[in-house]
């Protein structure tokens, strides 16, 4: 490979590193052990994985550094060249760090990454992938070689900081349940939290809202199509008609959440069987488009029917449904934020059972403890209030967990 051929990758890397903003870092940025030899970062499309890599390069290597190279494997350059060529050239020209985006777009990527790890002992590799990807299976198993991280969309806490409203540390669920009144007083003394929360529910989960605020909904719909028509076929061996069925399933479910639809009727509409239908549900959840809620008993069974189906986050609700139901919005937000830090199951009573201990009901300001009054460790997550008391906690505060 001629050096001139690869120069375009270095120019692209330099240009992106130069342009990335350093004003805001995601919650995961300081938790990553960047000095490890092999790091994997999974996450849904649009949540900021690329920005994470570029910020680290800019902060630690500066601009136009020959030590660190960022490449995206959906770059057309790779239509006629291989990743192995890049690694060899980068290594022999003094490179020590390689940051690889969209690894799931590359054929036999696990074997290639394993070979890099084996054959270039001084090379540090960080790569990102779709949240759909199964990292721990198939040839070239990397599970024992790498450190893996999951990047979620913006929490409400991050959104407030991103907006310049208030910067506050994340809190554990246990600390939130115990000290929520004091924490709420500190935050609400610095900003009007409820208008911020209402806007977050509409546009705040995906960091790209900052630069695409006018066309956010169109951009999000484009992200959804990319997940379905590019990421899904790159990860699973599926045909175009199957991808169309998955998209149709998503649109049917978006109109019905959070109730579990009649699954037999759904399979009939999609002209598919139960096994394929359940696999579609699983893929939509792995692609961070759905959240499937099951009882603890069901949660360990492969391809079991969920008790409830939600869209993954409230931004998706606004993008995919003409009229977002306010009660469903509240539950969708709660489930999305809690699943990032805890185990959430469907309980016999109440709305959500968290970490096999805490029971939650989600509702508006008039919500009472009537349904869960006699149950231990039960709480209300209440929308429309700034400050709570006792076991009555403002809904927005469950966005402070990461």
PDB file of N, CA and C in Angstrom, residues 282-333:
ATOM      1  N   UNK A 282     -36.438  -8.987  19.904  1.00  0.00           N
ATOM      2  CA  UNK A 282     -35.116  -9.002  20.535  1.00  0.00           C
ATOM      3  C   UNK A 282     -34.159  -8.049  19.817  1.00  0.00           C
ATOM      4  N   UNK A 283     -34.193  -8.040  18.492  1.00  0.00           N
ATOM      5  CA  UNK A 283     -33.315  -7.158  17.727  1.00  0.00           C
ATOM      6  C   UNK A 283     -33.676  -5.695  17.936  1.00  0.00           C
ATOM      7  N   UNK A 284     -34.960  -5.405  18.014  1.00  0.00           N
ATOM      8  CA  UNK A 284     -35.376  -4.021  18.243  1.00  0.00           C
ATOM      9  C   UNK A 284     -34.952  -3.535  19.624  1.00  0.00           C
ATOM     10  N   UNK A 285     -34.940  -4.450  20.596  1.00  0.00           N
ATOM     11  CA  UNK A 285     -34.451  -4.061  21.924  1.00  0.00           C
ATOM     12  C   UNK A 285     -32.936  -3.872  21.901  1.00  0.00           C
ATOM     13  N   UNK A 286     -32.206  -4.787  21.269  1.00  0.00           N
ATOM     14  CA  UNK A 286     -30.752  -4.650  21.196  1.00  0.00           C
ATOM     15  C   UNK A 286     -30.340  -3.404  20.420  1.00  0.00           C
ATOM     16  N   UNK A 287     -31.157  -3.017  19.453  1.00  0.00           N
ATOM     17  CA  UNK A 287     -30.889  -1.799  18.695  1.00  0.00           C
ATOM     18  C   UNK A 287     -31.309  -0.536  19.412  1.00  0.00           C
ATOM     19  N   UNK A 288     -31.729  -0.682  20.677  1.00  0.00           N
ATOM     20  CA  UNK A 288     -32.143   0.457  21.521  1.00  0.00           C
ATOM     21  C   UNK A 288     -33.313   1.220  20.916  1.00  0.00           C
ATOM     22  N   UNK A 289     -34.227   0.471  20.317  1.00  0.00           N
ATOM     23  CA  UNK A 289     -35.461   1.066  19.813  1.00  0.00           C
ATOM     24  C   UNK A 289     -36.659   0.674  20.675  1.00  0.00           C
ATOM     25  N   UNK A 290     -36.568  -0.472  21.350  1.00  0.00           N
ATOM     26  CA  UNK A 290     -37.613  -0.913  22.272  1.00  0.00           C
ATOM     27  C   UNK A 290     -37.007  -1.235  23.630  1.00  0.00           C
ATOM     28  N   UNK A 291     -37.842  -1.205  24.658  1.00  0.00           N
ATOM     29  CA  UNK A 291     -37.520  -1.774  25.964  1.00  0.00           C
ATOM     30  C   UNK A 291     -38.579  -2.823  26.260  1.00  0.00           C
ATOM     31  N   UNK A 292     -38.163  -4.056  26.487  1.00  0.00           N
ATOM     32  CA  UNK A 292     -39.073  -5.149  26.799  1.00  0.00           C
ATOM     33  C   UNK A 292     -39.048  -5.391  28.302  1.00  0.00           C
ATOM     34  N   UNK A 293     -40.209  -5.339  28.915  1.00  0.00           N
ATOM     35  CA  UNK A 293     -40.303  -5.491  30.373  1.00  0.00           C
ATOM     36  C   UNK A 293     -40.972  -6.822  30.689  1.00  0.00           C
ATOM     37  N   UNK A 294     -40.271  -7.651  31.457  1.00  0.00           N
ATOM     38  CA  UNK A 294     -40.791  -8.962  31.833  1.00  0.00           C
ATOM     39  C   UNK A 294     -40.689  -9.150  33.329  1.00  0.00           C
ATOM     40  N   UNK A 295     -41.482 -10.098  33.836  1.00  0.00           N
ATOM     41  CA  UNK A 295     -41.375 -10.440  35.246  1.00  0.00           C
ATOM     42  C   UNK A 295     -40.024 -11.101  35.486  1.00  0.00           C
ATOM     43  N   UNK A 296     -39.612 -11.137  36.732  1.00  0.00           N
ATOM     44  CA  UNK A 296     -38.323 -11.755  37.064  1.00  0.00           C
ATOM     45  C   UNK A 296     -38.295 -13.207  36.611  1.00  0.00           C
ATOM     46  N   UNK A 297     -39.399 -13.874  36.713  1.00  0.00           N
ATOM     47  CA  UNK A 297     -39.485 -15.282  36.333  1.00  0.00           C
ATOM     48  C   UNK A 297     -39.205 -15.455  34.847  1.00  0.00           C
ATOM     49  N   UNK A 298     -39.732 -14.520  34.042  1.00  0.00           N
ATOM     50  CA  UNK A 298     -39.568 -14.625  32.601  1.00  0.00           C
ATOM     51  C   UNK A 298     -38.218 -14.125  32.112  1.00  0.00           C
ATOM     52  N   UNK A 299     -37.603 -13.224  32.863  1.00  0.00           N
ATOM     53  CA  UNK A 299     -36.446 -12.503  32.355  1.00  0.00           C
ATOM     54  C   UNK A 299     -35.254 -13.403  32.035  1.00  0.00           C
ATOM     55  N   UNK A 300     -35.271 -14.640  32.547  1.00  0.00           N
ATOM     56  CA  UNK A 300     -34.149 -15.539  32.276  1.00  0.00           C
ATOM     57  C   UNK A 300     -34.483 -16.558  31.193  1.00  0.00           C
ATOM     58  N   UNK A 301     -35.649 -16.420  30.605  1.00  0.00           N
ATOM     59  CA  UNK A 301     -36.064 -17.358  29.559  1.00  0.00           C
ATOM     60  C   UNK A 301     -35.831 -16.740  28.198  1.00  0.00           C
ATOM     61  N   UNK A 302     -35.184 -17.500  27.317  1.00  0.00           N
ATOM     62  CA  UNK A 302     -34.913 -17.009  25.974  1.00  0.00           C
ATOM     63  C   UNK A 302     -36.206 -16.960  25.161  1.00  0.00           C
ATOM     64  N   UNK A 303     -36.410 -15.873  24.464  1.00  0.00           N
ATOM     65  CA  UNK A 303     -37.558 -15.692  23.586  1.00  0.00           C
ATOM     66  C   UNK A 303     -38.889 -15.882  24.301  1.00  0.00           C
ATOM     67  N   UNK A 304     -39.004 -15.374  25.517  1.00  0.00           N
ATOM     68  CA  UNK A 304     -40.282 -15.401  26.218  1.00  0.00           C
ATOM     69  C   UNK A 304     -41.043 -14.117  25.925  1.00  0.00           C
ATOM     70  N   UNK A 305     -42.341 -14.215  25.889  1.00  0.00           N
ATOM     71  CA  UNK A 305     -43.187 -13.071  25.599  1.00  0.00           C
ATOM     72  C   UNK A 305     -43.073 -12.034  26.718  1.00  0.00           C
ATOM     73  N   UNK A 306     -42.779 -10.780  26.395  1.00  0.00           N
ATOM     74  CA  UNK A 306     -42.671  -9.759  27.447  1.00  0.00           C
ATOM     75  C   UNK A 306     -44.038  -9.414  28.019  1.00  0.00           C
ATOM     76  N   UNK A 307     -44.040  -8.939  29.253  1.00  0.00           N
ATOM     77  CA  UNK A 307     -45.296  -8.497  29.864  1.00  0.00           C
ATOM     78  C   UNK A 307     -45.707  -7.125  29.358  1.00  0.00           C
ATOM     79  N   UNK A 308     -44.735  -6.279  29.066  1.00  0.00           N
ATOM     80  CA  UNK A 308     -45.024  -4.962  28.515  1.00  0.00           C
ATOM     81  C   UNK A 308     -43.938  -4.575  27.529  1.00  0.00           C
ATOM     82  N   UNK A 309     -44.325  -3.795  26.541  1.00  0.00           N
ATOM     83  CA  UNK A 309     -43.384  -3.315  25.532  1.00  0.00           C
ATOM     84  C   UNK A 309     -43.429  -1.793  25.511  1.00  0.00           C
ATOM     85  N   UNK A 310     -42.261  -1.177  25.609  1.00  0.00           N
ATOM     86  CA  UNK A 310     -42.134   0.279  25.547  1.00  0.00           C
ATOM     87  C   UNK A 310     -41.178   0.644  24.417  1.00  0.00           C
ATOM     88  N   UNK A 311     -41.326   1.838  23.873  1.00  0.00           N
ATOM     89  CA  UNK A 311     -40.252   2.390  23.065  1.00  0.00           C
ATOM     90  C   UNK A 311     -39.065   2.671  23.991  1.00  0.00           C
ATOM     91  N   UNK A 312     -37.860   2.690  23.449  1.00  0.00           N
ATOM     92  CA  UNK A 312     -36.674   2.805  24.292  1.00  0.00           C
ATOM     93  C   UNK A 312     -36.624   4.108  25.072  1.00  0.00           C
ATOM     94  N   UNK A 313     -37.022   5.212  24.450  1.00  0.00           N
ATOM     95  CA  UNK A 313     -36.947   6.504  25.123  1.00  0.00           C
ATOM     96  C   UNK A 313     -38.052   7.416  24.618  1.00  0.00           C
ATOM     97  N   UNK A 314     -38.266   8.510  25.326  1.00  0.00           N
ATOM     98  CA  UNK A 314     -39.391   9.390  25.008  1.00  0.00           C
ATOM     99  C   UNK A 314     -39.186  10.160  23.711  1.00  0.00           C
ATOM    100  N   UNK A 315     -37.939  10.422  23.323  1.00  0.00           N
ATOM    101  CA  UNK A 315     -37.694  11.088  22.037  1.00  0.00           C
ATOM    102  C   UNK A 315     -38.246  10.253  20.890  1.00  0.00           C
ATOM    103  N   UNK A 316     -38.095   8.940  20.977  1.00  0.00           N
ATOM    104  CA  UNK A 316     -38.648   8.044  19.958  1.00  0.00           C
ATOM    105  C   UNK A 316     -40.168   8.120  19.932  1.00  0.00           C
ATOM    106  N   UNK A 317     -40.779   8.267  21.097  1.00  0.00           N
ATOM    107  CA  UNK A 317     -42.235   8.383  21.143  1.00  0.00           C
ATOM    108  C   UNK A 317     -42.714   9.582  20.345  1.00  0.00           C
ATOM    109  N   UNK A 318     -42.076  10.734  20.556  1.00  0.00           N
ATOM    110  CA  UNK A 318     -42.471  11.939  19.835  1.00  0.00           C
ATOM    111  C   UNK A 318     -42.199  11.816  18.338  1.00  0.00           C
ATOM    112  N   UNK A 319     -41.145  11.062  17.978  1.00  0.00           N
ATOM    113  CA  UNK A 319     -40.787  10.935  16.560  1.00  0.00           C
ATOM    114  C   UNK A 319     -41.675   9.936  15.821  1.00  0.00           C
ATOM    115  N   UNK A 320     -42.195   8.926  16.533  1.00  0.00           N
ATOM    116  CA  UNK A 320     -42.900   7.831  15.867  1.00  0.00           C
ATOM    117  C   UNK A 320     -44.407   7.805  16.093  1.00  0.00           C
ATOM    118  N   UNK A 321     -44.890   8.544  17.076  1.00  0.00           N
ATOM    119  CA  UNK A 321     -46.328   8.522  17.360  1.00  0.00           C
ATOM    120  C   UNK A 321     -46.897   9.926  17.226  1.00  0.00           C
ATOM    121  N   UNK A 322     -48.057  10.064  16.583  1.00  0.00           N
ATOM    122  CA  UNK A 322     -48.640  11.392  16.375  1.00  0.00           C
ATOM    123  C   UNK A 322     -49.052  12.073  17.674  1.00  0.00           C
ATOM    124  N   UNK A 323     -49.518  11.299  18.649  1.00  0.00           N
ATOM    125  CA  UNK A 323     -49.945  11.845  19.933  1.00  0.00           C
ATOM    126  C   UNK A 323     -49.329  11.009  21.047  1.00  0.00           C
ATOM    127  N   UNK A 324     -48.284  11.517  21.669  1.00  0.00           N
ATOM    128  CA  UNK A 324     -47.613  10.781  22.739  1.00  0.00           C
ATOM    129  C   UNK A 324     -48.444  10.859  24.019  1.00  0.00           C
ATOM    130  N   UNK A 325     -48.858   9.707  24.522  1.00  0.00           N
ATOM    131  CA  UNK A 325     -49.659   9.649  25.746  1.00  0.00           C
ATOM    132  C   UNK A 325     -48.817  10.046  26.948  1.00  0.00           C
ATOM    133  N   UNK A 326     -49.348  10.949  27.778  1.00  0.00           N
ATOM    134  CA  UNK A 326     -48.552  11.497  28.873  1.00  0.00           C
ATOM    135  C   UNK A 326     -48.188  10.435  29.901  1.00  0.00           C
ATOM    136  N   UNK A 327     -49.093   9.519  30.190  1.00  0.00           N
ATOM    137  CA  UNK A 327     -48.787   8.453  31.143  1.00  0.00           C
ATOM    138  C   UNK A 327     -47.706   7.526  30.632  1.00  0.00           C
ATOM    139  N   UNK A 328     -47.775   7.211  29.338  1.00  0.00           N
ATOM    140  CA  UNK A 328     -46.765   6.358  28.722  1.00  0.00           C
ATOM    141  C   UNK A 328     -45.407   7.054  28.679  1.00  0.00           C
ATOM    142  N   UNK A 329     -45.408   8.366  28.415  1.00  0.00           N
ATOM    143  CA  UNK A 329     -44.162   9.129  28.433  1.00  0.00           C
ATOM    144  C   UNK A 329     -43.469   9.003  29.781  1.00  0.00           C
ATOM    145  N   UNK A 330     -44.233   9.130  30.848  1.00  0.00           N
ATOM    146  CA  UNK A 330     -43.656   9.061  32.191  1.00  0.00           C
ATOM    147  C   UNK A 330     -43.032   7.702  32.452  1.00  0.00           C
ATOM    148  N   UNK A 331     -43.761   6.640  32.122  1.00  0.00           N
ATOM    149  CA  UNK A 331     -43.255   5.295  32.364  1.00  0.00           C
ATOM    150  C   UNK A 331     -42.046   4.991  31.480  1.00  0.00           C
ATOM    151  N   UNK A 332     -42.090   5.469  30.238  1.00  0.00           N
ATOM    152  CA  UNK A 332     -40.982   5.244  29.316  1.00  0.00           C
ATOM    153  C   UNK A 332     -39.707   5.901  29.820  1.00  0.00           C
ATOM    154  N   UNK A 333     -39.823   7.137  30.309  1.00  0.00           N
ATOM    155  CA  UNK A 333     -38.667   7.833  30.882  1.00  0.00           C
ATOM    156  C   UNK A 333     -38.118   7.068  32.075  1.00  0.00           C
TER     157      UNK A 333
END
